[in-house]
Amino acid sequence: MLHLSRLTSLALTIALVIGAPLAFAAQPAPAVAPAGTAATTKAPLPLEELRTFAEVMDRIKAAYVEPVDDKTLLENAIKGMLSNLDPHSAYLGPEDFAELQESTSGEFGGLGIEVGAEDGFIKVVSPIDDTPASKAGIQAGDFIVKINGQPTRGQSMTEAVDKMRGKIGEKITLTLVRDGGTPFDVTLARAIIQVKSVKSQLLESGYGYIRITQFQVKTGEEVSKALAKLRKDNGKKLKGIILDLRNNPGGVLQAAVEVVDHFITKGLIVYTKGRIANSELRFSATGKDESEAVPMVVLINGGSASASEIVAGALQDQKRAVVMGTPSFGKGSVQTVLPLNNDRALKITTALYYTPNGRSIQAQGIVPDIEVRKAKITSEQDSEYFKEADLQGHLGNGNGGADKPSSSSGKAKPMPQDDDYQLAQALSLLKGLSITSGR
């Protein structure tokens, strides 16, 4: 299975009971070349290093302060072998492998946060929408410095994750540091997290909003349904669409391809390059643009990774959308899950992906066409002006139109763009694009 995720495999177990977090969405695995079919010829076994490995094992077993069995030592050696390749390759034990497979359902138990490691601490990469973490106000960039009063510094990701796992309904207290400030506690109750991959609504008449929180197997299908619903709710052709990929950590490669395919009629979407068979793939549009080619803005930020970057990069290169926000995460590699015996697997980086114009996003990310940083919106009360139509004996409209006097209108229904500066800017740009395109 091909995965596009910004997180290490250890992050997949963060505060989970049932399944993996949304960065790991499963799909059927492509055929993998048999061992030995790589381009390079097999080198002879490094006998000296193997002797050293065996000697180290013997010394640990004989001298370590506590007894360690061979199975534990060998599994730790395998984990070390994978962890030193790159941050996204990993050895998956039975539990982690099962969690990864279950993640395609979009349901898991936990707190609803994606995490990584930085400077010896556990860092929140992004909270998942509508979960205990997001409702408690946990933000991307927060450092988890304590779990139930125990410091996380110096702990491995696995150790920290194990402490955050537990029974559904049990409470857990995280001590967070935000922007270098004073540590503060947040108490959450573990819950079954049902992640909705796609959400949509009309921001205003004619302007649709689609948010993708992750790329699961059915995300492409969900986007298709969202587009149809927006058209139905609007009652006529849309004037523009905003696709929100902020804090989307990635997921299944094929899902990203399907999403782009809903917005373009032709051309390359993404291609990958690797060493093993089937790692060099090309994906192109099928001509089933369901967006009716209306003006489009894509929102990204530092939490947009991998599959999100494929979508943003493809729509940017194809000149289909204006990309707005802040630079993305920069995870441009593809992972393939290779099942092993005894319900174990290797998740190994097998390819890099490239945008239609040949850009590698790895360690660079997508740079938005228009940079708009997050900002706080402060609403001010509009002054009500006295108008011509309020004057007694005023003339009627020359075309026979109705008078429009001043009036104190009631409060409008709160909308997402009211307190989201980046979204508000995207909507303003979209209105300008629809006006100049004559829609």
mmCIF file of N, CA and C in Angstrom, residues 119-171:
data_model
loop_
_atom_site.group_PDB
_atom_site.id
_atom_site.type_symbol
_atom_site.label_atom_id
_atom_site.label_comp_id
_atom_site.label_asym_id
_atom_site.label_seq_id
_atom_site.Cartn_x
_atom_site.Cartn_y
_atom_site.Cartn_z
ATOM 1 N N ASP A 119 13.470 18.224 19.311
ATOM 2 C CA ASP A 119 14.325 18.625 20.435
ATOM 3 C C ASP A 119 14.046 17.815 21.696
ATOM 4 N N GLY A 120 13.743 16.540 21.526
ATOM 5 C CA GLY A 120 13.521 15.678 22.679
ATOM 6 C C GLY A 120 12.134 15.770 23.272
ATOM 7 N N PHE A 121 11.279 16.609 22.703
ATOM 8 C CA PHE A 121 9.908 16.744 23.199
ATOM 9 C C PHE A 121 8.927 16.193 22.175
ATOM 10 N N ILE A 122 7.715 15.947 22.638
ATOM 11 C CA ILE A 122 6.632 15.545 21.756
ATOM 12 C C ILE A 122 5.932 16.825 21.289
ATOM 13 N N LYS A 123 5.832 16.982 19.983
ATOM 14 C CA LYS A 123 5.255 18.205 19.420
ATOM 15 C C LYS A 123 3.948 17.885 18.697
ATOM 16 N N VAL A 124 2.950 18.714 18.938
ATOM 17 C CA VAL A 124 1.672 18.561 18.246
ATOM 18 C C VAL A 124 1.835 19.114 16.833
ATOM 19 N N VAL A 125 1.674 18.246 15.838
ATOM 20 C CA VAL A 125 1.751 18.696 14.458
ATOM 21 C C VAL A 125 0.416 19.271 14.021
ATOM 22 N N SER A 126 -0.670 18.617 14.400
ATOM 23 C CA SER A 126 -1.988 19.206 14.167
ATOM 24 C C SER A 126 -3.053 18.454 14.949
ATOM 25 N N PRO A 127 -4.022 19.187 15.499
ATOM 26 C CA PRO A 127 -5.180 18.525 16.114
ATOM 27 C C PRO A 127 -6.162 18.129 15.017
ATOM 28 N N ILE A 128 -6.907 17.072 15.237
ATOM 29 C CA ILE A 128 -7.915 16.624 14.276
ATOM 30 C C ILE A 128 -9.234 17.301 14.610
ATOM 31 N N ASP A 129 -9.919 17.781 13.587
ATOM 32 C CA ASP A 129 -11.182 18.499 13.797
ATOM 33 C C ASP A 129 -12.188 17.668 14.590
ATOM 34 N N ASP A 130 -12.941 18.362 15.445
ATOM 35 C CA ASP A 130 -14.062 17.760 16.183
ATOM 36 C C ASP A 130 -13.634 16.578 17.050
ATOM 37 N N THR A 131 -12.504 16.693 17.699
ATOM 38 C CA THR A 131 -12.014 15.666 18.617
ATOM 39 C C THR A 131 -11.758 16.312 19.972
ATOM 40 N N PRO A 132 -11.535 15.508 21.034
ATOM 41 C CA PRO A 132 -11.241 16.106 22.339
ATOM 42 C C PRO A 132 -10.087 17.101 22.284
ATOM 43 N N ALA A 133 -9.063 16.819 21.495
ATOM 44 C CA ALA A 133 -7.907 17.713 21.417
ATOM 45 C C ALA A 133 -8.278 19.064 20.818
ATOM 46 N N SER A 134 -8.996 19.054 19.688
ATOM 47 C CA SER A 134 -9.360 20.323 19.047
ATOM 48 C C SER A 134 -10.349 21.106 19.903
ATOM 49 N N LYS A 135 -11.281 20.407 20.547
ATOM 50 C CA LYS A 135 -12.269 21.085 21.392
ATOM 51 C C LYS A 135 -11.625 21.684 22.634
ATOM 52 N N ALA A 136 -10.506 21.088 23.083
ATOM 53 C CA ALA A 136 -9.813 21.607 24.265
ATOM 54 C C ALA A 136 -8.883 22.762 23.917
ATOM 55 N N GLY A 137 -8.768 23.079 22.619
ATOM 56 C CA GLY A 137 -7.946 24.219 22.208
ATOM 57 C C GLY A 137 -6.496 23.901 21.960
ATOM 58 N N ILE A 138 -6.123 22.623 21.910
ATOM 59 C CA ILE A 138 -4.747 22.261 21.585
ATOM 60 C C ILE A 138 -4.453 22.695 20.153
ATOM 61 N N GLN A 139 -3.257 23.274 19.941
ATOM 62 C CA GLN A 139 -2.926 23.848 18.641
ATOM 63 C C GLN A 139 -1.682 23.212 18.050
ATOM 64 N N ALA A 140 -1.583 23.272 16.720
ATOM 65 C CA ALA A 140 -0.367 22.824 16.043
ATOM 66 C C ALA A 140 0.811 23.643 16.560
ATOM 67 N N GLY A 141 1.924 22.974 16.859
ATOM 68 C CA GLY A 141 3.097 23.661 17.382
ATOM 69 C C GLY A 141 3.233 23.588 18.893
ATOM 70 N N ASP A 142 2.166 23.200 19.593
ATOM 71 C CA ASP A 142 2.262 23.025 21.039
ATOM 72 C C ASP A 142 3.222 21.881 21.364
ATOM 73 N N PHE A 143 3.995 22.049 22.417
ATOM 74 C CA PHE A 143 4.872 20.976 22.900
ATOM 75 C C PHE A 143 4.220 20.295 24.097
ATOM 76 N N ILE A 144 4.172 18.969 24.073
ATOM 77 C CA ILE A 144 3.674 18.204 25.219
ATOM 78 C C ILE A 144 4.879 17.905 26.107
ATOM 79 N N VAL A 145 4.986 18.612 27.219
ATOM 80 C CA VAL A 145 6.157 18.472 28.081
ATOM 81 C C VAL A 145 5.929 17.499 29.230
ATOM 82 N N LYS A 146 4.646 17.243 29.546
ATOM 83 C CA LYS A 146 4.333 16.263 30.593
ATOM 84 C C LYS A 146 3.060 15.513 30.219
ATOM 85 N N ILE A 147 3.001 14.254 30.611
ATOM 86 C CA ILE A 147 1.795 13.441 30.456
ATOM 87 C C ILE A 147 1.432 12.931 31.838
ATOM 88 N N ASN A 148 0.294 13.363 32.345
ATOM 89 C CA ASN A 148 -0.116 13.030 33.721
ATOM 90 C C ASN A 148 0.996 13.312 34.716
ATOM 91 N N GLY A 149 1.641 14.459 34.539
ATOM 92 C CA GLY A 149 2.674 14.908 35.483
ATOM 93 C C GLY A 149 4.053 14.361 35.237
ATOM 94 N N GLN A 150 4.201 13.412 34.312
ATOM 95 C CA GLN A 150 5.507 12.817 34.037
ATOM 96 C C GLN A 150 6.154 13.511 32.837
ATOM 97 N N PRO A 151 7.392 14.024 32.978
ATOM 98 C CA PRO A 151 8.053 14.724 31.863
ATOM 99 C C PRO A 151 8.238 13.807 30.654
ATOM 100 N N THR A 152 8.075 14.382 29.456
ATOM 101 C CA THR A 152 8.254 13.609 28.229
ATOM 102 C C THR A 152 9.666 13.722 27.678
ATOM 103 N N ARG A 153 10.413 14.699 28.113
ATOM 104 C CA ARG A 153 11.761 14.878 27.583
ATOM 105 C C ARG A 153 12.622 13.659 27.915
ATOM 106 N N GLY A 154 13.287 13.145 26.909
ATOM 107 C CA GLY A 154 14.126 11.970 27.109
ATOM 108 C C GLY A 154 13.391 10.669 26.841
ATOM 109 N N GLN A 155 12.064 10.714 26.780
ATOM 110 C CA GLN A 155 11.305 9.505 26.472
ATOM 111 C C GLN A 155 11.300 9.270 24.963
ATOM 112 N N SER A 156 11.237 8.017 24.575
ATOM 113 C CA SER A 156 11.053 7.719 23.164
ATOM 114 C C SER A 156 9.608 8.007 22.798
ATOM 115 N N MET A 157 9.352 8.105 21.490
ATOM 116 C CA MET A 157 7.982 8.341 21.045
ATOM 117 C C MET A 157 7.068 7.216 21.509
ATOM 118 N N THR A 158 7.584 5.984 21.441
ATOM 119 C CA THR A 158 6.773 4.829 21.847
ATOM 120 C C THR A 158 6.372 4.921 23.308
ATOM 121 N N GLU A 159 7.322 5.294 24.156
ATOM 122 C CA GLU A 159 7.021 5.409 25.591
ATOM 123 C C GLU A 159 5.953 6.470 25.841
ATOM 124 N N ALA A 160 6.104 7.611 25.183
ATOM 125 C CA ALA A 160 5.127 8.686 25.368
ATOM 126 C C ALA A 160 3.758 8.267 24.864
ATOM 127 N N VAL A 161 3.749 7.596 23.718
ATOM 128 C CA VAL A 161 2.489 7.151 23.134
ATOM 129 C C VAL A 161 1.789 6.153 24.047
ATOM 130 N N ASP A 162 2.553 5.207 24.584
ATOM 131 C CA ASP A 162 1.966 4.205 25.475
ATOM 132 C C ASP A 162 1.294 4.853 26.685
ATOM 133 N N LYS A 163 1.877 5.942 27.167
ATOM 134 C CA LYS A 163 1.302 6.615 28.335
ATOM 135 C C LYS A 163 0.025 7.366 27.984
ATOM 136 N N MET A 164 -0.092 7.754 26.725
ATOM 137 C CA MET A 164 -1.295 8.490 26.314
ATOM 138 C C MET A 164 -2.418 7.568 25.875
ATOM 139 N N ARG A 165 -2.126 6.294 25.767
ATOM 140 C CA ARG A 165 -3.166 5.343 25.402
ATOM 141 C C ARG A 165 -3.892 4.869 26.649
ATOM 142 N N GLY A 166 -5.122 4.446 26.488
ATOM 143 C CA GLY A 166 -5.869 3.971 27.639
ATOM 144 C C GLY A 166 -7.323 3.713 27.296
ATOM 145 N N LYS A 167 -8.105 3.481 28.309
ATOM 146 C CA LYS A 167 -9.516 3.158 28.106
ATOM 147 C C LYS A 167 -10.305 4.386 27.672
ATOM 148 N N ILE A 168 -11.307 4.126 26.842
ATOM 149 C CA ILE A 168 -12.194 5.196 26.394
ATOM 150 C C ILE A 168 -12.926 5.773 27.616
ATOM 151 N N GLY A 169 -12.971 7.095 27.690
ATOM 152 C CA GLY A 169 -13.649 7.761 28.791
ATOM 153 C C GLY A 169 -12.732 8.172 29.916
ATOM 154 N N GLU A 170 -11.566 7.513 30.029
ATOM 155 C CA GLU A 170 -10.618 7.903 31.068
ATOM 156 C C GLU A 170 -10.006 9.257 30.742
ATOM 157 N N LYS A 171 -9.717 10.016 31.792
ATOM 158 C CA LYS A 171 -9.149 11.347 31.590
ATOM 159 C C LYS A 171 -7.635 11.303 31.635
#
